[in-house]
Each structure stands twice: as C-alpha cells, then as structure tokens.
Short mmCIF file of C-alpha atoms in Angstrom, two decimals:
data_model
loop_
_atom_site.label_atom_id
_atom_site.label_comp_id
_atom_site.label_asym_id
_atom_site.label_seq_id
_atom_site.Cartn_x
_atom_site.Cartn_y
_atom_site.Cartn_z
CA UNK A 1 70.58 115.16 77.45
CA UNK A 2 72.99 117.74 78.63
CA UNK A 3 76.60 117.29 76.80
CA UNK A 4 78.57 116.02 79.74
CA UNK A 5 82.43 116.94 80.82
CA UNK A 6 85.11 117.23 78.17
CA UNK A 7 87.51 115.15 80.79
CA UNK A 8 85.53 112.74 82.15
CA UNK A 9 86.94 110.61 85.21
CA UNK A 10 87.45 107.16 85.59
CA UNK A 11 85.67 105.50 88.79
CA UNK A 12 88.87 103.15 88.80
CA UNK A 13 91.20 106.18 88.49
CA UNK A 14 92.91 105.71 91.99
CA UNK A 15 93.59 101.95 91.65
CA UNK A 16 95.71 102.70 88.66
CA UNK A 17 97.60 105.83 90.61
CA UNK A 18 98.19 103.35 93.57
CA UNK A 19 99.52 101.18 91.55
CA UNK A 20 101.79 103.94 89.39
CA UNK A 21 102.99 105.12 92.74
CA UNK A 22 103.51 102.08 94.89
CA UNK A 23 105.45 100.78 91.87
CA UNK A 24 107.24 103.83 91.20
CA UNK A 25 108.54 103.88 94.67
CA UNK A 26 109.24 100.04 94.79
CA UNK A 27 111.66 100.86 91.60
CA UNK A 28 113.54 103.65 93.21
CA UNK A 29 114.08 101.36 96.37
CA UNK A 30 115.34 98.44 93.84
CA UNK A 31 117.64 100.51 92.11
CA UNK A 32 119.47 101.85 94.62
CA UNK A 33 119.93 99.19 97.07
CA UNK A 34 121.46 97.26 93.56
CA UNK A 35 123.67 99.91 92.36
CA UNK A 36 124.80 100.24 96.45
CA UNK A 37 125.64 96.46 95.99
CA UNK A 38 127.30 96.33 92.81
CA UNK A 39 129.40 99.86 93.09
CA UNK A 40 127.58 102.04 90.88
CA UNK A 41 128.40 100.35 87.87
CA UNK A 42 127.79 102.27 84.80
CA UNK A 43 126.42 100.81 81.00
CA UNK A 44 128.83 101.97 78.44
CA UNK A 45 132.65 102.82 77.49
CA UNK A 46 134.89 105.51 77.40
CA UNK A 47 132.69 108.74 77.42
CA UNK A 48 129.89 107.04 77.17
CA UNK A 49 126.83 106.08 79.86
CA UNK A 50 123.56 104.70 79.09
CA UNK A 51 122.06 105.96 82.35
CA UNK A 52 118.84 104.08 83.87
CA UNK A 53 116.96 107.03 82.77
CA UNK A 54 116.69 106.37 79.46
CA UNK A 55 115.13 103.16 80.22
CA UNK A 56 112.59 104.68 82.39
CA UNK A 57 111.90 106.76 79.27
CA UNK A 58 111.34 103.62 77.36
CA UNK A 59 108.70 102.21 79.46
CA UNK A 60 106.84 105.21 79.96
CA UNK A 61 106.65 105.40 75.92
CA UNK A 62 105.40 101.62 76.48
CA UNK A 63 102.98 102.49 79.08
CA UNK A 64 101.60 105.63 76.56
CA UNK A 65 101.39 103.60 73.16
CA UNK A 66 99.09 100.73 75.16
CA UNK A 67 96.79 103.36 76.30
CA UNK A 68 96.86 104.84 73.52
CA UNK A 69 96.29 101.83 71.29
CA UNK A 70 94.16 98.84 72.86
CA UNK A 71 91.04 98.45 74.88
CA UNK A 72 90.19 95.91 77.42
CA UNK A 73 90.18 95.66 81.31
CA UNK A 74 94.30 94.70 81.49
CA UNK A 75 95.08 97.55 79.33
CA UNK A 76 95.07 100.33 82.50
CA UNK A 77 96.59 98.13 84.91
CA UNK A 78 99.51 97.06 82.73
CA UNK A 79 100.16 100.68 81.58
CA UNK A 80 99.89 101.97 85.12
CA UNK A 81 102.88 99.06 86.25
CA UNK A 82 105.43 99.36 83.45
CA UNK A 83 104.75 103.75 83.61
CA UNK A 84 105.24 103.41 87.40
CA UNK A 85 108.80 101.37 86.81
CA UNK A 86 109.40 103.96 83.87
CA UNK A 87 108.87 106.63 85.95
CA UNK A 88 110.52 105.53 89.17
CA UNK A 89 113.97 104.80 87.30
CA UNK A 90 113.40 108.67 85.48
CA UNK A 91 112.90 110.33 88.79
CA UNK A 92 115.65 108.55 90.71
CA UNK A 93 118.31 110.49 88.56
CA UNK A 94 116.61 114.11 89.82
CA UNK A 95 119.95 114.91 91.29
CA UNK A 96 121.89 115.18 88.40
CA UNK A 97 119.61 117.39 86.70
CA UNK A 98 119.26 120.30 89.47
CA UNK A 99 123.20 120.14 89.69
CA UNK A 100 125.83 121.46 88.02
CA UNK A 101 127.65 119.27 88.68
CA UNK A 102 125.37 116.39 87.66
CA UNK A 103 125.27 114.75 91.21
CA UNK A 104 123.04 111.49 91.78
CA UNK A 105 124.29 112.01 95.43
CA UNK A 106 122.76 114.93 95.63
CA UNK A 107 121.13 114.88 99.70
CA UNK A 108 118.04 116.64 98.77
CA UNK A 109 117.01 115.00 96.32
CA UNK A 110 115.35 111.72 98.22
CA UNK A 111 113.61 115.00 99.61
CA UNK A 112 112.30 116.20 95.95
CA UNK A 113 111.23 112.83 94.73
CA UNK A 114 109.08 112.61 97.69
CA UNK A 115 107.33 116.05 97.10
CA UNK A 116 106.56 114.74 93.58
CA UNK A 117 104.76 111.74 94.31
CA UNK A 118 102.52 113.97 97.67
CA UNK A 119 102.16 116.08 95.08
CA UNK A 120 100.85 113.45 92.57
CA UNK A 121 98.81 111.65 95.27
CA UNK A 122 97.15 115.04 96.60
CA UNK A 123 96.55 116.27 92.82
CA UNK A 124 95.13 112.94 92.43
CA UNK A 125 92.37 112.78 95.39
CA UNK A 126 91.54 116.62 94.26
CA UNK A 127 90.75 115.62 90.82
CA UNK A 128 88.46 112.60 91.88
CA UNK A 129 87.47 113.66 95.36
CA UNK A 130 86.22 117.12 94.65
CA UNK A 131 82.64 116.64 93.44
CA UNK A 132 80.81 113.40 93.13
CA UNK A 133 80.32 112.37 89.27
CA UNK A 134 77.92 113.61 87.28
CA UNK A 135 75.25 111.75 84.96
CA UNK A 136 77.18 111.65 82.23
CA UNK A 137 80.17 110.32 84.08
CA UNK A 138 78.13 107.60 85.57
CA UNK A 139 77.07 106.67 82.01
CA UNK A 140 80.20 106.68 80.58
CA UNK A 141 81.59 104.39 83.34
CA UNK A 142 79.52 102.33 82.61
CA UNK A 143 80.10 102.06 78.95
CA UNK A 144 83.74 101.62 79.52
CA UNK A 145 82.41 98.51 81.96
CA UNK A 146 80.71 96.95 78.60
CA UNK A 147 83.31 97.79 76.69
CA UNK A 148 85.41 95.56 78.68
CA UNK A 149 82.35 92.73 78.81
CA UNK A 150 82.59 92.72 75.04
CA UNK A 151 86.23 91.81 75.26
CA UNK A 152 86.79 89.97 78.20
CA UNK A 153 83.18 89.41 79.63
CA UNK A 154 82.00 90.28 83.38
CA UNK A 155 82.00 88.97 86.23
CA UNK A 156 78.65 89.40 88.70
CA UNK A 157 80.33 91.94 90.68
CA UNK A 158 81.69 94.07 87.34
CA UNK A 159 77.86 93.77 85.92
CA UNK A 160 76.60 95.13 89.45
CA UNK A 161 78.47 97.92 89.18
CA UNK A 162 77.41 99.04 85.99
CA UNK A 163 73.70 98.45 86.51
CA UNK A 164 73.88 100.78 89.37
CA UNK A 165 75.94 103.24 87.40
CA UNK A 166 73.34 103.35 84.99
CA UNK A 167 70.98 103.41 88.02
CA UNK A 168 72.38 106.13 89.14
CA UNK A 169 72.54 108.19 85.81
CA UNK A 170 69.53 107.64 84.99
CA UNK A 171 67.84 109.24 88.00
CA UNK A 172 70.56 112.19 87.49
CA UNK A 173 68.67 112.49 84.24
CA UNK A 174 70.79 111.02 81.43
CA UNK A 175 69.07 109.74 78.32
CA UNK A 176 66.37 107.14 78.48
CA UNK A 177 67.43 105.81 75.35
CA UNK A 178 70.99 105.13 75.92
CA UNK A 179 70.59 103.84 79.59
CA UNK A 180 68.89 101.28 78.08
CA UNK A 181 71.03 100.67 75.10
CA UNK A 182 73.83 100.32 77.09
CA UNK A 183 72.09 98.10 80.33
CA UNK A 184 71.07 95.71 76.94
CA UNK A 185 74.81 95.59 76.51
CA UNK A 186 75.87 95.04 79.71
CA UNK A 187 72.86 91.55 80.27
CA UNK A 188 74.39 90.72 76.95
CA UNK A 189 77.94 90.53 78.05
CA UNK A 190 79.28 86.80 78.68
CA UNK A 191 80.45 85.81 82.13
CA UNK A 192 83.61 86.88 82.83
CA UNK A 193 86.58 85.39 85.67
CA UNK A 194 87.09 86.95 88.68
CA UNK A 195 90.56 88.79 88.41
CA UNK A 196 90.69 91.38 91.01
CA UNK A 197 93.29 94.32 90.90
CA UNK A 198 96.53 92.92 93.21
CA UNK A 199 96.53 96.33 94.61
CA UNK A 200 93.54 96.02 96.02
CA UNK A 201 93.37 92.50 96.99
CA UNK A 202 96.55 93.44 98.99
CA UNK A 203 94.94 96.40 100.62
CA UNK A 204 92.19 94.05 101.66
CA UNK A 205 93.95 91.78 103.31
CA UNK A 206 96.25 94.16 105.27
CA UNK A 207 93.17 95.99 106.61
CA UNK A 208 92.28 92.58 107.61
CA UNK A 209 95.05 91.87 109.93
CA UNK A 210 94.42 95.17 111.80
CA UNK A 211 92.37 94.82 114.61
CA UNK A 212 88.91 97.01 115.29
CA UNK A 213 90.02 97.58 119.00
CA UNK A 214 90.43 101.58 119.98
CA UNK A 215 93.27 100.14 121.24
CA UNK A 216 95.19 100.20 118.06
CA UNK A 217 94.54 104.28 117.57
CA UNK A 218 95.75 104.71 120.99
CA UNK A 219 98.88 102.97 120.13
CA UNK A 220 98.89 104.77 116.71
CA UNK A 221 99.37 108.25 118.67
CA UNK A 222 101.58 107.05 121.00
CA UNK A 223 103.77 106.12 117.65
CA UNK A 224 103.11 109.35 116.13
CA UNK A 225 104.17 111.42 119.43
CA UNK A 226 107.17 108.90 119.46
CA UNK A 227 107.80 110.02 115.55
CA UNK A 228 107.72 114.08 116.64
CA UNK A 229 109.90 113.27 119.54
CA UNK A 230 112.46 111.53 117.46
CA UNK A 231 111.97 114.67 114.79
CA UNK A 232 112.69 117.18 117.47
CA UNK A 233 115.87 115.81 118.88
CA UNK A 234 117.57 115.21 115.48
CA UNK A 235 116.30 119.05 114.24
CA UNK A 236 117.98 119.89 117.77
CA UNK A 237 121.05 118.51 117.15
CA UNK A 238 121.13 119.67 113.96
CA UNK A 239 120.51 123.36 114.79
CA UNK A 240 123.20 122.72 117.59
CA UNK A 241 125.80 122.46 114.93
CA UNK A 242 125.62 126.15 113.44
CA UNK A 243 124.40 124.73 109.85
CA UNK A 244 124.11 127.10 106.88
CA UNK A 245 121.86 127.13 104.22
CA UNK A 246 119.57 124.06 103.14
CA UNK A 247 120.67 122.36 106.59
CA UNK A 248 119.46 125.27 108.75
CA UNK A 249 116.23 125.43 106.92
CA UNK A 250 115.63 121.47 106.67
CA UNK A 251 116.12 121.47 110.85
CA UNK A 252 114.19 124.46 111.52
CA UNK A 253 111.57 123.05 109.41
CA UNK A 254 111.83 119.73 111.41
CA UNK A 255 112.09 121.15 114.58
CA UNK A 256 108.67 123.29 113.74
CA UNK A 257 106.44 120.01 111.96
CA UNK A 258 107.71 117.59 114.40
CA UNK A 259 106.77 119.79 117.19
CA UNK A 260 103.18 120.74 115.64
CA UNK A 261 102.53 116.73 114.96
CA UNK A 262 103.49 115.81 118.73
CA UNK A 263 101.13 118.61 119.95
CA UNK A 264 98.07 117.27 117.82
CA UNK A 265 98.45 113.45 118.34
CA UNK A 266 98.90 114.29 122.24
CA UNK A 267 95.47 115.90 121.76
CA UNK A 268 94.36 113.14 119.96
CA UNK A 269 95.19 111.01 122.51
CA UNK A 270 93.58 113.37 125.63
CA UNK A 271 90.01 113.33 123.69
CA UNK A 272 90.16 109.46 123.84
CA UNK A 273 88.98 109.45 127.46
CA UNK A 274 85.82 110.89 125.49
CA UNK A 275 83.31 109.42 123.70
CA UNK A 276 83.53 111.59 120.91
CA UNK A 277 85.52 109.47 118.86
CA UNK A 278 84.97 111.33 115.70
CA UNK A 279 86.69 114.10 117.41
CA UNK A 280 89.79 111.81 118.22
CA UNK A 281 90.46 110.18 114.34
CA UNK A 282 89.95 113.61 112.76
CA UNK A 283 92.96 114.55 115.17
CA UNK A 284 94.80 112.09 114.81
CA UNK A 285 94.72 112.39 111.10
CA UNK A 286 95.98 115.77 111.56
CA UNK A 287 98.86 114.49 113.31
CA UNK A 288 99.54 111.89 110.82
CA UNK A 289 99.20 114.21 107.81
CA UNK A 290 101.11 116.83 109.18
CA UNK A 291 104.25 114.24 109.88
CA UNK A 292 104.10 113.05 105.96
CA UNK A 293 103.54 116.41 104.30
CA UNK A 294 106.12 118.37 106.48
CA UNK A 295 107.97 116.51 108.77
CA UNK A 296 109.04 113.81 106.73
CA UNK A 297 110.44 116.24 103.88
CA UNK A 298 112.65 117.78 106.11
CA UNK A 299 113.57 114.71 107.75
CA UNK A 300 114.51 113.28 104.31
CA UNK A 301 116.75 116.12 103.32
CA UNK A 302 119.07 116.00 106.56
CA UNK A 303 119.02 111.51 106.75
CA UNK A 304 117.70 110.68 102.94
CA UNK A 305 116.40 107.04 102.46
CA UNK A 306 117.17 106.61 106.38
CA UNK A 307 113.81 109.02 106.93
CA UNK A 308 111.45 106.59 105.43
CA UNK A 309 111.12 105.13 108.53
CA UNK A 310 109.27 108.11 109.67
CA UNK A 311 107.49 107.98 106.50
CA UNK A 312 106.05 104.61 107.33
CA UNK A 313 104.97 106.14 110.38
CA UNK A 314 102.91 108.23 109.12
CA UNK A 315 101.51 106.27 106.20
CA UNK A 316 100.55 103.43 108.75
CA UNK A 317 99.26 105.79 111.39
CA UNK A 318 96.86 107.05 107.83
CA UNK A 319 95.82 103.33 107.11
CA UNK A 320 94.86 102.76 110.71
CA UNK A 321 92.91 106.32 111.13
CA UNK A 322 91.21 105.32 107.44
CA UNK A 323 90.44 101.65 108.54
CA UNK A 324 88.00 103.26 111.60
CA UNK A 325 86.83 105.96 110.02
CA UNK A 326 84.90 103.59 107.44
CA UNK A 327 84.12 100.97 110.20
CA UNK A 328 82.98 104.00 112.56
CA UNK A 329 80.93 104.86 109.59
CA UNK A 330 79.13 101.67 109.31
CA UNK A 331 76.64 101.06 112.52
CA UNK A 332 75.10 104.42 111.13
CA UNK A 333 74.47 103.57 107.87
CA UNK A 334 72.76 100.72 109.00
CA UNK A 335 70.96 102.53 111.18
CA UNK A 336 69.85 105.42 109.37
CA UNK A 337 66.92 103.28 107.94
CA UNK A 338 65.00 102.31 111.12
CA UNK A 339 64.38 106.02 111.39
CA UNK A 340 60.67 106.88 111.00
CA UNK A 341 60.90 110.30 110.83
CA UNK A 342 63.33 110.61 108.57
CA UNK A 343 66.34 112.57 108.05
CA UNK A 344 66.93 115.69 110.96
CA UNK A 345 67.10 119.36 109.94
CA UNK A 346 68.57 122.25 111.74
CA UNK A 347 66.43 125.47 111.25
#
C-alpha cells in the first residue's frame, strides 16, 4: 500500500473547531460584560497587573500538554474547550498590543478579533473540505475509532462508522491485511455509552425547531435586505460626518457590502416565484456570506460589540440556507436508486 499523507485529517476535525470557536467567542462575551460590571478591575499592586492574558496562556498550555499526552475519545473535546477559553481571554487583549499606547479600548479591535476567527473558520473548511479523504485517511480514522474502543469502548453508532471507514478504504485500495487487523479490533471492542459531542447535540436540536416551510427562506431574505438597509443608513450617516481615516474607510466599506448583500438577497427573493429553488439558496447564501465576511467587519469597527447583531443575522440566515440545502438534497438521494438506466451523461 501506497504511504499515505504526512498530515492526515481527522473526520471529527470540525466538531472540535466549533467547539474552540463557539467557546472562544462565549469567553470574550463573558469577560467583558464582567469587567463592564465590576469597573475594570485590575489583579495586582502598584506597577503591577496580572492581565487575563496570561491566563488564557495558561489554558492553552493545558489544552497542548493533554493532546500532547493522553489518548481517549474526551481527550479532543476537553482540549478544544479549555484552548477555546485560553484563547478567547488571549485575543480579547488585541488592542493593547497594536497600540502604543496599550489600549484595550481600542474601536477596531472587536473588528480584528472577528477577522481571526472567519479566518480560522474559512482556513478550517479549506483544510477539510477541499478533497474528500483518501484510503489511508479512511484507515487511519478508523484506527483512531479503536483506539478509543480500547479505552472507553463503542457504542453501535461509533463501530458503524468505522466499519464503513474501513469499507471505504478498502475499496480505495488500502491493505488487505490491516483492514482486517484493524475491523478484528474494532468487533473486539466492548460496548461503549452513548455520549454525544454537546456541540452537536445542540446543533441538532436547533435545526429541529426550524421549520421546512419555504416560508422561512423568504423571511430569511427579507431579514437579510432588512440587515443591508440598516448597513447603508449608518455607512450614510457616517460618511455624512466628513470622517478621516479608519472611519471613512470602515463606512465606505459598509456602505459598498451592505449595498452588494441587499442587491443579492432581493434577487434571492425575485427567483422564489420560480421553481428553481437551487437557484434561490445558492443566492441567498451569497447574500448571507457577503454580510458576515464584509459587512459585518466594517460594521464592527464603527459600533463594536453593538454590530453583532448583524452578525447574528447573517450566521442565522447561514443555518437556515444550510438546513434546506441538506433537506433539498434528500428526496434525490432517495431517488437516485429507482433509476434503471442509471446515472445521465452529457456528451
């Protein structure tokens, strides 16, 4: 067999960045509403101040020595929970290390710590979305999955998942042999508990309380165009007040996004008088990501935490787009195999 990938990907790679990120954020939202409400108090005397960064520092270093030092399934999740906290309380300082002055007030930087986690989110999906995984990936999955039924045993659904890992690699051509070392390990492996990722669970159940009417995308674009309207008055009346600078950029930047989102979710919203409803969620995402990656930076640098309202926007416009996609996706799966003929080729 074929040596695989030096870096080889983890199928449960995302679950651990959601969690990093959601917890990250979660931390910078906690801290400052608490040093707001107690008056910026600071840890120390005299010349001294133990800022919060140095405790973000510390659990990142915790986060790094578990990975680095045990195995099991609660290993990843832990490290990705205390890292996110770490890293949340390290990045909410940014403004006193891009000043000279050494100003946590600084207005932009709401704006900066949002660019870092797009730009960890997007870095992540390229990294795991690029190509599908390879034989040896698949195989190596799945020995991480017995790995983890050695120590903590599997449930049915965790011993699925590797048997059709190993499936799957071996038809990609990995090595006879080890498949079928490793799918001995895997019948071997005790039963485990159910213990699914919270993460997840909670993603579940809040696609669950969406409803499947077209209704609800309708409404999302209204929201969106809503979102680009708000954007373009408050760039407006921020140009109208001769800024300089960061300000003058930040509103003509505004004023440009918010008009480019409103112009996409209003087509959106025409081709939903079609029936080409692919047409209308690949729109709408364009709307959606558009207001997030652009609009919403901007927006942040001129209100700071008061533009995450726009940012929820967008992110729950991106949930609802996401939930339809898969469920539009769905009737044709199931229908592909009640095709005689096969699959359709264009010559």
């Amino acid at each position: 067999m074929a040596v695989g990938p030096a870096l080889v990907r983890d199928r449960n790679a995302w679950q651990h960045l959601e969690a990093f990120v959601v917890c990250a954020v979660a931390t910078i939202l906690i801290t400052r509403s608490f040093l707001g409400a107690t008056g910026y108090p600071k840890i120390g005397s005299g010349g001294l101040h133990i800022a919060h960064m140095l405790w973000g520092g510390l659990l990142l270093l915790v986060a790094q020595l578990l990975v680095l030092s045990y195995l099991g399934p609660i290993t990843k999740p832990l490290a990705a929970v205390l890292g996110g906290v770490g890293f949340g309380l390290f990045i909410d300082e940014v403004g006193k290390f891009v000043t000279a002055d050494n100003n946590y007030f600084y207005r932009p930087a709401v704006a900066i710590m949002y660019v870092v986690f797009v730009v960890i989110v997007l870095a992540g999906r390229l990294v795991h979305d690029r190509r599908p995984r390879g034989p040896a990936e698949q195989l190596a999955n799945a020995a991480a999955i017995a790995a983890e039924g050695v120590v903590a045993g599997l449930t049915k659904s965790r011993r699925s998942v590797a048997n059709r890992l190993l499936m799957r690699a071996a038809k990609g051509g990995a090595d006879s042999n080890m498949t079928s070392a490793l799918s001995t390990v895997v019948a071997l492996c005790p039963p485990g508990r159910a213990n699914p990722h919270i993460f997840q669970t909670l993603r579940h159940r809040l696609a669950g309380l969406l409803p499947q009417s077209w209704v609800l995308v309708w409404l999302t674009n209204i929201l969106l165009i809503g979102q680009a309207a708000v954007g373009i008055i408050g760039s407006l009346l921020v140009l109208l007040d001769n800024p300089h600078g960061a300000e003058l950029i930040a509103g003509f930047g505004q004023l440009v996004s918010a008009a480019v989102a409103g112009v996409l979710a209003i087509v959106a919203l025409i081709l939903q008088w079609s029936e080409d409803r692919t047409a209308v969620l690949r729109w709408s995402r364009y709307a959606a990501l558009v207001t997030v990656l652009f609009t919403e930076v901007f927006d942040l640098v001129e209100q700071e935490f008061a533009g995450l309202t726009g940012v929820g926007v967008g992110l729950f416009a991106l949930a609802v787009i996401a939930l339809h996609e898969r469920r539009s996706r769905r009737p044709l799966i199931a229908k592909r195999p009640e095709s005689p003929e096969g699959p359709q080729t264009s010559t």
